[in-house]
């Protein structure tokens, strides 16, 4: 049975690889009384789909993992559907 892995992946009948690591932008600052020598910049940007899921027709499933990649800030939330119904975790 397909199940949403809680991120950009949908697994059917098998396990999927772990999600990619997250990256932060750290910039050094000039000497200051601050306790940390860097600042974290949090840029807002709209979601962009960088990898579309491929269309798949399956008659018999053993292992199938479909994936989609997107970027944005805040990070996009993925929702998978089958026949118009959302596929939830644990299905």
Coordinates of C-alpha atoms in Angstrom, one line a residue:
X1 CA 0.0 0.0 0.0
X2 CA 1.3 3.5 -0.7
X3 CA 2.3 5.7 2.2
X4 CA 3.4 9.3 2.4
X5 CA 6.8 9.4 4.0
X6 CA 6.2 12.9 5.6
X7 CA 8.4 14.7 3.1
X8 CA 8.7 14.8 -0.7
X9 CA 8.5 11.1 -1.2
X10 CA 5.7 8.5 -1.7
X11 CA 6.7 4.9 -1.0
X12 CA 4.7 1.9 -2.3
X13 CA 5.7 -1.6 -1.0
X14 CA 9.2 -0.7 0.1
X15 CA 11.4 1.7 2.0
X16 CA 12.9 4.9 0.6
X17 CA 16.3 6.5 1.0
X18 CA 16.6 9.2 3.8
X19 CA 15.9 12.8 2.8
X20 CA 18.8 15.1 1.8
X21 CA 20.5 17.2 4.5
X22 CA 19.4 20.8 5.1
X23 CA 21.7 23.7 4.6
X24 CA 22.1 27.0 6.5
X25 CA 23.8 30.2 5.4
X26 CA 26.3 31.4 8.0
X27 CA 28.1 34.7 7.4
X28 CA 31.1 35.9 9.4
X29 CA 30.7 39.2 11.1
X30 CA 33.2 41.9 12.0
X31 CA 34.4 41.8 15.6
X32 CA 31.6 42.8 17.9
X33 CA 30.4 42.2 21.5
X34 CA 28.1 39.4 20.2
X35 CA 28.7 36.0 21.7
X36 CA 28.6 34.2 18.3
X37 CA 30.9 35.1 15.3
X38 CA 28.1 34.6 12.7
X39 CA 24.6 35.5 11.9
X40 CA 21.9 33.3 10.3
X41 CA 20.0 34.9 7.5
X42 CA 16.5 33.5 6.9
X43 CA 15.4 34.5 3.4
X44 CA 11.7 34.0 2.4
X45 CA 11.2 32.7 -1.1
X46 CA 8.2 31.1 -2.9
X47 CA 8.3 27.3 -3.5
X48 CA 9.8 26.1 -6.8
X49 CA 9.4 22.5 -8.0
X50 CA 12.9 21.4 -9.1
X51 CA 12.1 17.8 -9.9
X52 CA 8.6 16.7 -11.1
X53 CA 7.4 13.2 -10.2
X54 CA 7.3 10.9 -13.2
X55 CA 3.9 9.6 -14.4
X56 CA 3.8 5.8 -13.7
X57 CA 1.2 3.2 -14.6
X58 CA 1.6 0.0 -12.4
X59 CA -0.4 -3.2 -12.6
X60 CA 1.6 -5.2 -10.0
X61 CA 3.7 -3.5 -7.4
X62 CA 6.6 -4.9 -5.4
X63 CA 8.7 -1.8 -4.7
X64 CA 7.9 1.7 -6.0
X65 CA 9.1 5.0 -4.7
X66 CA 7.9 8.2 -6.3
X67 CA 9.7 11.5 -5.5
X68 CA 9.4 15.2 -6.1
X69 CA 11.9 17.9 -5.1
X70 CA 11.1 21.5 -4.3
X71 CA 12.8 24.4 -2.6
X72 CA 11.5 27.4 -0.8
X73 CA 11.5 29.2 2.5
X74 CA 9.7 28.1 4.5
X75 CA 10.3 24.6 3.1
X76 CA 7.3 23.4 1.0
X77 CA 4.9 20.8 2.4
X78 CA 4.2 17.8 0.1
X79 CA 0.8 16.1 -0.2
X80 CA 0.4 13.0 -2.3
X81 CA -3.0 12.0 -3.7
X82 CA -4.4 8.9 -5.4
X83 CA -7.7 9.2 -7.3
X84 CA -8.3 12.6 -5.8
X85 CA -7.8 11.4 -2.2
X86 CA -4.9 12.4 -0.1
X87 CA -2.5 9.5 0.7
X88 CA -1.7 9.7 4.4
X89 CA 1.1 8.2 6.5
X90 CA 0.6 4.5 7.2
X91 CA -1.5 3.6 4.2

